[in-house]
Amino acid sequence: GHAPQPTPQQYTNDVAMEWKRLDPERWVFIEDEGPNVGRVNLPVGLYRMMRTAPAVLKLNIPKDIRVQVLRDDYALPEKEGCTEQNLSEWQSNMIEAIRTLEKRIGQARMDTMIALLRDGHAAEFASAALEYYDDLYEKHIKNEHGSANMKGDGERSATISTVTVDHMEQFNAVEVAQQVQISLSLLT
């Protein structure tokens, strides 16, 4: 469903060009899921800045909204014009990706997720995936080194504030931004 990723060198150049366009007088928000974005890496300096930032905002968005975002972004079978060949290739790729998690989630959980996917239960599959990633993200956000190096047992020195986004029936980036701005005004 997504465009092919750039080469690592092109990605680094793209990030640098985008960074240069930012207004240094304004807040910058970067999603920190680790140093990797698919098969490319964040520039080392940017990742270091993210891990040493003085403030971290953790968004708390209702699970049903997050499930819908995953379905909208990744659920090829729910997209218009999906052919049988597209569906078969998409499902094979998803199953292969789930199998790579077996050591972390165990065979029973992996088998359950694959069955949900094969049976066309996209919402239940997305919910199960979120349970796994939420646990991983909690460890990552608190650890001083991030998930790329979980050897350290130190905690981040940043202030971690949770921004609860509620009263949404579907994801709305403007509403999220407004609630983040309100939270920031309370911090400063």
Coordinates of C-alpha atoms in Angstrom, one line a residue:
G1 CA 0.0 0.0 0.0
H2 CA 2.9 2.4 0.5
A3 CA 5.5 3.8 -1.9
P4 CA 8.9 2.1 -2.0
Q5 CA 11.4 3.4 0.6
P6 CA 14.3 5.6 -0.5
T7 CA 17.9 4.4 -0.2
P8 CA 19.4 5.0 3.2
Q9 CA 21.5 7.9 1.8
Q10 CA 18.5 9.5 0.1
Y11 CA 16.5 9.2 3.3
T12 CA 19.2 10.9 5.3
N13 CA 19.3 13.7 2.7
D14 CA 15.5 14.0 2.7
V15 CA 15.5 14.3 6.5
A16 CA 18.2 17.0 6.4
M17 CA 16.3 19.0 3.8
E18 CA 13.1 18.8 5.8
W19 CA 14.9 19.8 9.0
K20 CA 16.4 22.8 7.3
R21 CA 12.9 24.1 6.4
L22 CA 11.7 24.0 10.0
D23 CA 11.2 27.2 12.0
P24 CA 13.7 27.1 14.9
E25 CA 11.3 29.2 17.0
R26 CA 8.6 26.5 16.9
W27 CA 8.2 23.2 18.6
V28 CA 9.2 20.1 16.6
F29 CA 7.3 16.8 17.2
I30 CA 8.9 13.6 16.1
E31 CA 7.3 10.2 16.6
D32 CA 9.9 8.1 18.5
E33 CA 9.4 4.4 17.7
G34 CA 13.1 3.7 17.5
P35 CA 16.0 4.5 15.2
N36 CA 14.5 2.5 12.2
V37 CA 11.8 3.6 9.8
G38 CA 11.1 0.5 7.9
R39 CA 14.4 -0.5 6.3
V40 CA 16.2 2.9 6.7
N41 CA 17.6 4.5 9.8
L42 CA 17.2 7.9 11.3
P43 CA 20.3 10.0 11.1
V44 CA 22.3 9.3 14.2
G45 CA 22.4 12.9 15.3
L46 CA 18.7 13.3 15.0
Y47 CA 18.0 10.1 17.0
R48 CA 20.4 11.2 19.7
M49 CA 18.6 14.5 19.9
M50 CA 15.3 12.7 20.2
R51 CA 16.6 10.4 23.0
T52 CA 18.0 13.4 25.0
A53 CA 15.1 15.8 24.5
P54 CA 14.0 17.5 27.7
A55 CA 10.3 16.7 27.2
V56 CA 8.5 13.7 25.8
L57 CA 4.8 13.7 25.0
K58 CA 3.0 10.4 25.0
L59 CA -0.3 10.4 23.2
N60 CA -3.0 8.4 24.7
I61 CA -5.6 7.8 21.9
P62 CA -8.5 5.5 22.3
K63 CA -7.7 2.0 21.1
D64 CA -10.7 1.8 18.7
I65 CA -9.4 5.0 16.9
R66 CA -5.9 3.5 16.7
V67 CA -7.3 0.3 15.3
Q68 CA -9.1 2.2 12.6
V69 CA -5.9 4.1 11.7
L70 CA -4.1 0.8 11.2
R71 CA -6.9 -0.5 9.1
D72 CA -7.0 2.7 7.0
D73 CA -3.2 2.6 6.5
Y74 CA -2.4 -1.1 6.2
A75 CA -5.5 -3.2 5.5
L76 CA -5.3 -3.7 1.8
P77 CA -8.3 -6.0 1.6
E78 CA -10.5 -3.1 2.7
K79 CA -9.2 -0.8 -0.1
E80 CA -11.1 -0.3 -3.3
G81 CA -9.8 -2.1 -6.3
C82 CA -8.1 -4.9 -4.3
T83 CA -7.5 -7.8 -6.7
E84 CA -7.2 -11.4 -5.6
Q85 CA -3.4 -11.3 -6.5
N86 CA -2.9 -8.1 -4.4
L87 CA -4.7 -9.7 -1.5
S88 CA -2.7 -12.9 -1.7
E89 CA 0.6 -11.1 -1.9
W90 CA -0.4 -8.7 0.9
Q91 CA -1.5 -11.5 3.2
S92 CA 1.7 -13.5 2.6
N93 CA 3.8 -10.4 3.4
M94 CA 1.8 -9.8 6.6
I95 CA 2.1 -13.4 7.7
E96 CA 5.8 -13.4 7.1
A97 CA 6.1 -10.2 9.2
I98 CA 4.1 -11.8 12.0
R99 CA 6.4 -14.9 11.9
T100 CA 9.4 -12.6 12.6
L101 CA 7.8 -11.8 16.0
E102 CA 7.5 -15.4 17.2
K103 CA 10.4 -15.3 19.6
R104 CA 8.9 -12.2 21.2
I105 CA 5.2 -13.1 21.3
G106 CA 5.3 -16.9 21.4
Q107 CA 3.9 -19.4 19.0
A108 CA 0.4 -19.4 20.4
R109 CA 0.0 -15.7 20.1
M110 CA 1.6 -15.8 16.6
D111 CA -0.8 -18.5 15.5
T112 CA -3.8 -16.6 16.8
M113 CA -2.7 -13.4 14.9
I114 CA -2.2 -15.3 11.7
A115 CA -5.6 -17.0 12.0
L116 CA -7.2 -13.6 12.6
L117 CA -5.5 -12.3 9.4
R118 CA -6.4 -15.4 7.3
D119 CA -10.0 -15.2 8.5
G120 CA -10.4 -11.6 7.5
H121 CA -10.7 -10.2 11.0
A122 CA -8.8 -7.0 10.4
A123 CA -10.0 -5.1 13.5
E124 CA -9.2 -8.0 15.8
F125 CA -5.8 -8.5 14.2
A126 CA -5.0 -4.8 14.5
S127 CA -6.0 -4.9 18.2
A128 CA -3.7 -7.9 18.9
A129 CA -0.8 -6.2 17.1
L130 CA -1.4 -3.0 19.1
E131 CA -1.2 -5.0 22.4
Y132 CA 2.3 -6.2 21.4
Y133 CA 3.5 -2.9 20.2
D134 CA 2.1 -1.0 23.1
D135 CA 4.2 -3.1 25.6
L136 CA 7.3 -2.6 23.5
Y137 CA 6.7 1.1 23.2
E138 CA 6.3 1.5 26.9
K139 CA 9.7 0.1 27.5
H140 CA 11.2 2.1 24.7
I141 CA 9.9 5.5 25.8
K142 CA 11.1 5.0 29.4
N143 CA 14.6 3.5 28.7
E144 CA 17.5 6.0 28.3
H145 CA 18.8 4.1 25.3
G146 CA 15.5 3.3 23.5
S147 CA 14.6 -0.1 22.1
A148 CA 17.7 -0.1 19.8
N149 CA 19.9 -0.7 22.9
M150 CA 17.9 -2.1 25.8
K151 CA 21.1 -3.0 27.7
G152 CA 21.0 0.1 29.8
D153 CA 18.7 0.1 32.8
G154 CA 18.7 3.8 33.3
E155 CA 15.6 5.9 32.8
R156 CA 15.3 8.9 30.5
S157 CA 16.0 12.2 32.1
A158 CA 13.2 13.8 30.1
T159 CA 9.9 14.8 31.6
I160 CA 7.3 12.3 30.1
S161 CA 3.8 13.8 29.9
T162 CA 0.8 12.0 28.7
V163 CA -1.6 13.8 26.5
T164 CA -5.0 12.1 26.6
V165 CA -7.0 12.5 23.4
D166 CA -10.6 11.6 23.8
H167 CA -14.0 12.5 22.5
M168 CA -13.2 11.5 18.9
E169 CA -15.2 9.2 16.7
Q170 CA -12.5 9.0 14.1
F171 CA -8.9 10.1 14.0
N172 CA -8.6 13.8 13.5
A173 CA -5.1 15.3 13.4
V174 CA -6.4 18.8 14.1
E175 CA -8.1 17.7 17.3
V176 CA -4.9 15.9 18.4
A177 CA -2.8 19.0 17.7
Q178 CA -5.2 21.2 19.7
Q179 CA -5.1 18.8 22.7
V180 CA -1.3 18.7 22.5
Q181 CA -1.1 22.6 22.4
I182 CA -3.3 22.7 25.5
S183 CA -1.0 20.2 27.3
L184 CA 2.1 22.2 26.3
S185 CA 0.6 25.4 27.6
L186 CA 0.2 23.7 31.0
L187 CA 3.8 22.5 31.0
T188 CA 5.3 26.0 30.3

